PDB file of C-alpha atoms in Angstrom:
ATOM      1  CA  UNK A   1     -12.304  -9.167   3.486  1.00  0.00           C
ATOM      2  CA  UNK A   2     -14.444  -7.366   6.616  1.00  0.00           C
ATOM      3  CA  UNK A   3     -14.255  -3.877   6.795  1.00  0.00           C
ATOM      4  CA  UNK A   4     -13.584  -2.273  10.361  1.00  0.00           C
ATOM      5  CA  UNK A   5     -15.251   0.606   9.210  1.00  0.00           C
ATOM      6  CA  UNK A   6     -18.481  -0.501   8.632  1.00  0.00           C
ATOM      7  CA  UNK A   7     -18.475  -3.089  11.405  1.00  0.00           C
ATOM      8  CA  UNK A   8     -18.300   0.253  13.541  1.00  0.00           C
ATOM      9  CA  UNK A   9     -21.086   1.806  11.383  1.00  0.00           C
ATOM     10  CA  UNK A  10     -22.951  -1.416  11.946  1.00  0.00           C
ATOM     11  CA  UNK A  11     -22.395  -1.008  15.605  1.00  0.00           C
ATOM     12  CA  UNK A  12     -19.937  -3.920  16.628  1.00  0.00           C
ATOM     13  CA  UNK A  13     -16.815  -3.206  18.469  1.00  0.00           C
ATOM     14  CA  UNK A  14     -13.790  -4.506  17.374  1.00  0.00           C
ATOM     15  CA  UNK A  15     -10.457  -5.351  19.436  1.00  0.00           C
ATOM     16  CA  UNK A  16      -6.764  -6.010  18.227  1.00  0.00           C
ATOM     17  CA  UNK A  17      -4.313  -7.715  20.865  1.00  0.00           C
ATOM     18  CA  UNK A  18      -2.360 -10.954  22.222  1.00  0.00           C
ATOM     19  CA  UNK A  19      -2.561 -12.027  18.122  1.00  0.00           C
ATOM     20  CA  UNK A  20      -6.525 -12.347  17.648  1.00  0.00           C
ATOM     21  CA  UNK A  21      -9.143  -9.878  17.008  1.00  0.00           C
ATOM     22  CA  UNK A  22     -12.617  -9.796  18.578  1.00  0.00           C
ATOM     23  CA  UNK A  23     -16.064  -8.381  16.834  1.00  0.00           C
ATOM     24  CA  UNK A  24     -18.604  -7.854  19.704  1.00  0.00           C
ATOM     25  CA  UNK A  25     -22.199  -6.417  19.169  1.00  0.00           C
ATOM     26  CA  UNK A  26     -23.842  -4.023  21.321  1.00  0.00           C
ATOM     27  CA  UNK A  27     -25.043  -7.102  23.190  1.00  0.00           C
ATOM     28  CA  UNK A  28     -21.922  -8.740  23.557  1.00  0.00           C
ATOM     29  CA  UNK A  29     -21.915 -11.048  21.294  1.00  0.00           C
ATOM     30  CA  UNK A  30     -19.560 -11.792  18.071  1.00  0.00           C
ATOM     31  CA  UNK A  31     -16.898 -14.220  17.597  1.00  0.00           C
ATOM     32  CA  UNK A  32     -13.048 -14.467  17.444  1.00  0.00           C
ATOM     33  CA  UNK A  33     -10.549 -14.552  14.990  1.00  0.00           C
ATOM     34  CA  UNK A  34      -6.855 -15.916  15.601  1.00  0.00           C
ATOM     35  CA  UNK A  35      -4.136 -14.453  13.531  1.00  0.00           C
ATOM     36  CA  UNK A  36      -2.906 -17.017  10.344  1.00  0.00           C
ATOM     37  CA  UNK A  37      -0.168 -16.600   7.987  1.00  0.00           C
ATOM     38  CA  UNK A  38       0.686 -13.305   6.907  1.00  0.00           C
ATOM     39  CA  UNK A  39      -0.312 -11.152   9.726  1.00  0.00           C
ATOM     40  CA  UNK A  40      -3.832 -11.901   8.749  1.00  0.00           C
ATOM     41  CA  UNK A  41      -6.908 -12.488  10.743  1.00  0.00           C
ATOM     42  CA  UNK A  42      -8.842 -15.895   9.725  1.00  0.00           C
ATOM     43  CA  UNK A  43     -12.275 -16.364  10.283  1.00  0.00           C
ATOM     44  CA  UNK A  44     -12.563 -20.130  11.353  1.00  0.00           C
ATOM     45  CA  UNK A  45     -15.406 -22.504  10.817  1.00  0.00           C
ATOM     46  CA  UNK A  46     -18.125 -21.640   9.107  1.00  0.00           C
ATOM     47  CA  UNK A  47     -19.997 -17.959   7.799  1.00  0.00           C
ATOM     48  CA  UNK A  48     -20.082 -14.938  10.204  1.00  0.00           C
ATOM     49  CA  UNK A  49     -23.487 -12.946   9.087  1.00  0.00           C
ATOM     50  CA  UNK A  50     -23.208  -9.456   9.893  1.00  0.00           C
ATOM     51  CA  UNK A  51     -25.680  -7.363   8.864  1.00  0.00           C
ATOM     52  CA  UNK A  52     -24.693  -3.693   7.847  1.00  0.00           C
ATOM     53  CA  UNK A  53     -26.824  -1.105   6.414  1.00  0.00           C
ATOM     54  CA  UNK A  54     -26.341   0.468   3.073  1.00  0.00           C
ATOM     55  CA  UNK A  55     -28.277   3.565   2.177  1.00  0.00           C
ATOM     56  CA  UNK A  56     -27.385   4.965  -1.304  1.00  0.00           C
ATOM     57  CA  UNK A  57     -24.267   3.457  -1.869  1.00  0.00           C
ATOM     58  CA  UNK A  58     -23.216   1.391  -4.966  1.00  0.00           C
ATOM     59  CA  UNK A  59     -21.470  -2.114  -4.120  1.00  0.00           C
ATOM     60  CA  UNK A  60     -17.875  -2.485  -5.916  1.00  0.00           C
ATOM     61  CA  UNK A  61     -18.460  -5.979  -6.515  1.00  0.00           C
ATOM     62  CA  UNK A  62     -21.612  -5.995  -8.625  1.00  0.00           C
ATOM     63  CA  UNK A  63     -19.760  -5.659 -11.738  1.00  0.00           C
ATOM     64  CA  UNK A  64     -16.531  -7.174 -12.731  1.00  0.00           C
ATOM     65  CA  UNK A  65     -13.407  -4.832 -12.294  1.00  0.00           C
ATOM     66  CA  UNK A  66     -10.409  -4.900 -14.495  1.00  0.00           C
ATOM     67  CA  UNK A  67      -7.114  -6.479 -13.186  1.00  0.00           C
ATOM     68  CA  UNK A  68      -5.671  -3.248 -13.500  1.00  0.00           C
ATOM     69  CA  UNK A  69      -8.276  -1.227 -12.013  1.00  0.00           C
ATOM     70  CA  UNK A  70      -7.968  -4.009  -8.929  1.00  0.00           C
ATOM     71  CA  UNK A  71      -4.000  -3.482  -8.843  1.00  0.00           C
ATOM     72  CA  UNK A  72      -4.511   0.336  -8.006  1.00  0.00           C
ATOM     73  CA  UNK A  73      -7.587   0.038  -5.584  1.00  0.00           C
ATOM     74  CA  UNK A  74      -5.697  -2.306  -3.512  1.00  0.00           C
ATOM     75  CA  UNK A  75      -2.681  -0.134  -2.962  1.00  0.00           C
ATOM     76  CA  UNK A  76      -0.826  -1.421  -6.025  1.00  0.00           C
ATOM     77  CA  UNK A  77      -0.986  -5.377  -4.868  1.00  0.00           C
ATOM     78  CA  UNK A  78       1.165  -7.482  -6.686  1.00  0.00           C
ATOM     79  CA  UNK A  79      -1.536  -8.650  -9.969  1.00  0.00           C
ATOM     80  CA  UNK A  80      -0.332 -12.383  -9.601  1.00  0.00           C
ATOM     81  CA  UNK A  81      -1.557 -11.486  -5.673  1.00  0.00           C
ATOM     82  CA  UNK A  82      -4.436 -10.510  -6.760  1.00  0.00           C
ATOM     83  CA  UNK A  83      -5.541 -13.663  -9.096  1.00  0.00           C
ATOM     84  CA  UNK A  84      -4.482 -15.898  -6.175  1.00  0.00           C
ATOM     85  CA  UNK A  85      -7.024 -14.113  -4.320  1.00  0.00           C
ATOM     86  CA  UNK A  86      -9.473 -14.844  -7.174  1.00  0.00           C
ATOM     87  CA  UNK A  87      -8.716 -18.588  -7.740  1.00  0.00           C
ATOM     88  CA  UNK A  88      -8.785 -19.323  -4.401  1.00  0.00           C
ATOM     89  CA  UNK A  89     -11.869 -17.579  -3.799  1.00  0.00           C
ATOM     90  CA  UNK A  90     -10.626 -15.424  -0.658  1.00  0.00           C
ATOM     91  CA  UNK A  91     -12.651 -12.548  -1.806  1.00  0.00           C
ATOM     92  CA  UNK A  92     -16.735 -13.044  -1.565  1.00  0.00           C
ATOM     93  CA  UNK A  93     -18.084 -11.540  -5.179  1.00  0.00           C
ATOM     94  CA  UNK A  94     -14.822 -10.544  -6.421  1.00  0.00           C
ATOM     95  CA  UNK A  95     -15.244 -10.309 -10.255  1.00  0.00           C
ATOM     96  CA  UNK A  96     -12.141  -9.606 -12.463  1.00  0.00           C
ATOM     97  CA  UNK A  97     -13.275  -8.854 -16.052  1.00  0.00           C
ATOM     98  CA  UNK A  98     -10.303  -8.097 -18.430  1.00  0.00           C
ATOM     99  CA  UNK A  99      -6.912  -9.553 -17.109  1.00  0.00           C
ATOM    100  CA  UNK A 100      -5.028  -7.224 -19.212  1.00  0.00           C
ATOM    101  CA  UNK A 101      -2.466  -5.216 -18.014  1.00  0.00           C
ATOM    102  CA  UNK A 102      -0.563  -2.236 -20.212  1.00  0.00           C
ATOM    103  CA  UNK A 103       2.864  -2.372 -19.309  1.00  0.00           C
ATOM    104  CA  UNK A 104       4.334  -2.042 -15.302  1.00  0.00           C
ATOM    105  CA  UNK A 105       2.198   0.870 -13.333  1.00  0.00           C
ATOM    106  CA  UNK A 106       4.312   3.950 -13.575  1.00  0.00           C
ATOM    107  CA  UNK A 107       3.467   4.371  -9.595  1.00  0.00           C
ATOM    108  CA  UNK A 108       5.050   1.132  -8.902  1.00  0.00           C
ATOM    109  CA  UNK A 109       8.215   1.852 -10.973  1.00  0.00           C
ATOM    110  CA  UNK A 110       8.518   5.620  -9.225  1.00  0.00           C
ATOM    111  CA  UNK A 111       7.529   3.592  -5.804  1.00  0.00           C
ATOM    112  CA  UNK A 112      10.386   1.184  -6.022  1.00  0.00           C
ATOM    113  CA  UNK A 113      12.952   3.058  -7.971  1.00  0.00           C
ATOM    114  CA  UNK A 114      16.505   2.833  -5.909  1.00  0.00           C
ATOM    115  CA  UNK A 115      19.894   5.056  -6.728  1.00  0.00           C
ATOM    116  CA  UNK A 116      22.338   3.559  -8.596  1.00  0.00           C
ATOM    117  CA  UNK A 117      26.127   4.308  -8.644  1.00  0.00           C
ATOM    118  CA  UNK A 118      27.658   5.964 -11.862  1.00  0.00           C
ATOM    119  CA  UNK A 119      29.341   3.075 -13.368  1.00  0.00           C
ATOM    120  CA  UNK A 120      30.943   5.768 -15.684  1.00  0.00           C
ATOM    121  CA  UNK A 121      32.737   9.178 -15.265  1.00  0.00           C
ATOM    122  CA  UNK A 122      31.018  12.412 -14.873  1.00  0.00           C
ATOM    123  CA  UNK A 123      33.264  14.163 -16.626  1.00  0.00           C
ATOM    124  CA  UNK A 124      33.017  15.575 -19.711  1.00  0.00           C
ATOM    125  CA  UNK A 125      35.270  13.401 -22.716  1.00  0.00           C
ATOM    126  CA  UNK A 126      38.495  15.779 -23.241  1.00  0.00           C
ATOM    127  CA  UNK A 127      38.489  16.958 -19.601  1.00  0.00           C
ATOM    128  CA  UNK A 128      41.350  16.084 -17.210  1.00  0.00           C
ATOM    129  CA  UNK A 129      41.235  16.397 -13.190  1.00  0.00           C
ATOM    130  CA  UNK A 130      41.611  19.888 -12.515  1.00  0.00           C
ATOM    131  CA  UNK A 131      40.871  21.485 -15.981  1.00  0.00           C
ATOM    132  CA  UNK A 132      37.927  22.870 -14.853  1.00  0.00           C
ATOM    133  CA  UNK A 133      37.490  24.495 -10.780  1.00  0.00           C
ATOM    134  CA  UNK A 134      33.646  25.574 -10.417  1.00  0.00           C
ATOM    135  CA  UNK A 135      33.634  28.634  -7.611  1.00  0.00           C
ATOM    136  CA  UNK A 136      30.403  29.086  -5.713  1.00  0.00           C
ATOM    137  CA  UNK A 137      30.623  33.048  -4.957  1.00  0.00           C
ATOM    138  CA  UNK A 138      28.693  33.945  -2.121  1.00  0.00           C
ATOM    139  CA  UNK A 139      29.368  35.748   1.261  1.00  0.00           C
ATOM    140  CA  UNK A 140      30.474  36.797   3.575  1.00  0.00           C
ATOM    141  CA  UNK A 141      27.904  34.079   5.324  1.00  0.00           C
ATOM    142  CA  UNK A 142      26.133  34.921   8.141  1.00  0.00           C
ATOM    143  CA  UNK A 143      26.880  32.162  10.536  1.00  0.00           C
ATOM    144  CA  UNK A 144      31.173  31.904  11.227  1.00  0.00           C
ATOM    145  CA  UNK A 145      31.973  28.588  11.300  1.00  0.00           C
ATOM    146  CA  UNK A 146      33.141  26.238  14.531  1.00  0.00           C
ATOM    147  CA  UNK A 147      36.702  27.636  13.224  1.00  0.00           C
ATOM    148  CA  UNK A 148      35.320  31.466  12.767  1.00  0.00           C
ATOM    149  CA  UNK A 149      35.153  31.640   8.969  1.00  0.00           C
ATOM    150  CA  UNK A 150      32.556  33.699   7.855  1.00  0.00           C
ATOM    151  CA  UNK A 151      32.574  31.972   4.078  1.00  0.00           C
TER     152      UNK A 151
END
């Protein structure tokens, strides 16, 4: 994974468009990347060396990361995604320590919760239609309606 970001910090220019991506240097230089499966960007042939500075800051990769701890840093990637990633070895110094996970991330249920219908009555056992009329008192309103009620 290359990080637009820091090819900027690094000084390169970078260019989206007509389904490839270009990384230029100051001196116009770089390479080209067509766009592969999954609305990806491939690097093609053989290593790209880019050199970007790091003052003070820690790498991610030096130690291995927990599956879990993977799942929620990449916005909440699919796990079995994620050891594909691994296995294939799509991800330079990726280290995944423990592969446990505890139980489905409570952000992915909320994030993928739907409605459901109510598959049984709402009202109360005992309760015929009409037994009970709930009244919202309020008014006059300020707004009439289209008809000129003011309720």
């Amino acid at each position: 994974l290359i990080s637009v970001g820091k090819l900027d910090e690094a000084g390169y220019t970078t260019t989206f468009g007509g389904g490839k991506v270009s990384v230029l240097n100051t001196e116009g230089k770089g390479f080209t990347c067509k766009r592969g499966p999954n609305r990806l960007y491939q690097l093609g042939g053989g290593a790209v060396e880019i050199k970007v500075r790091r003052t003070g800051e820690t790498t991610a990769l030096a130690a291995a990361i927990s599956l879990e701890t993977l799942h929620r840093c990449m916005a909440h990637s699919d796990p079995q995604t994620i050891l594909e990633m691994y296995s294939k070895n799509l991800v330079d110094g990726l280290k995944i320590g423990s592969r446990m996970l505890h139980g489905r991330c409570v952000n992915c249920i909320h994030g993928r919760s739907k409605a459901h219908h109510h598959d049984k009555p709402i009202a109360p056992e005992g309760v015929e239609a009409a037994d009970l009329v709930c009244i919202d008192l309020w008014g006059p309103a300020r707004t009439q309606s289209r008809g000129g009620a003011k309720y």
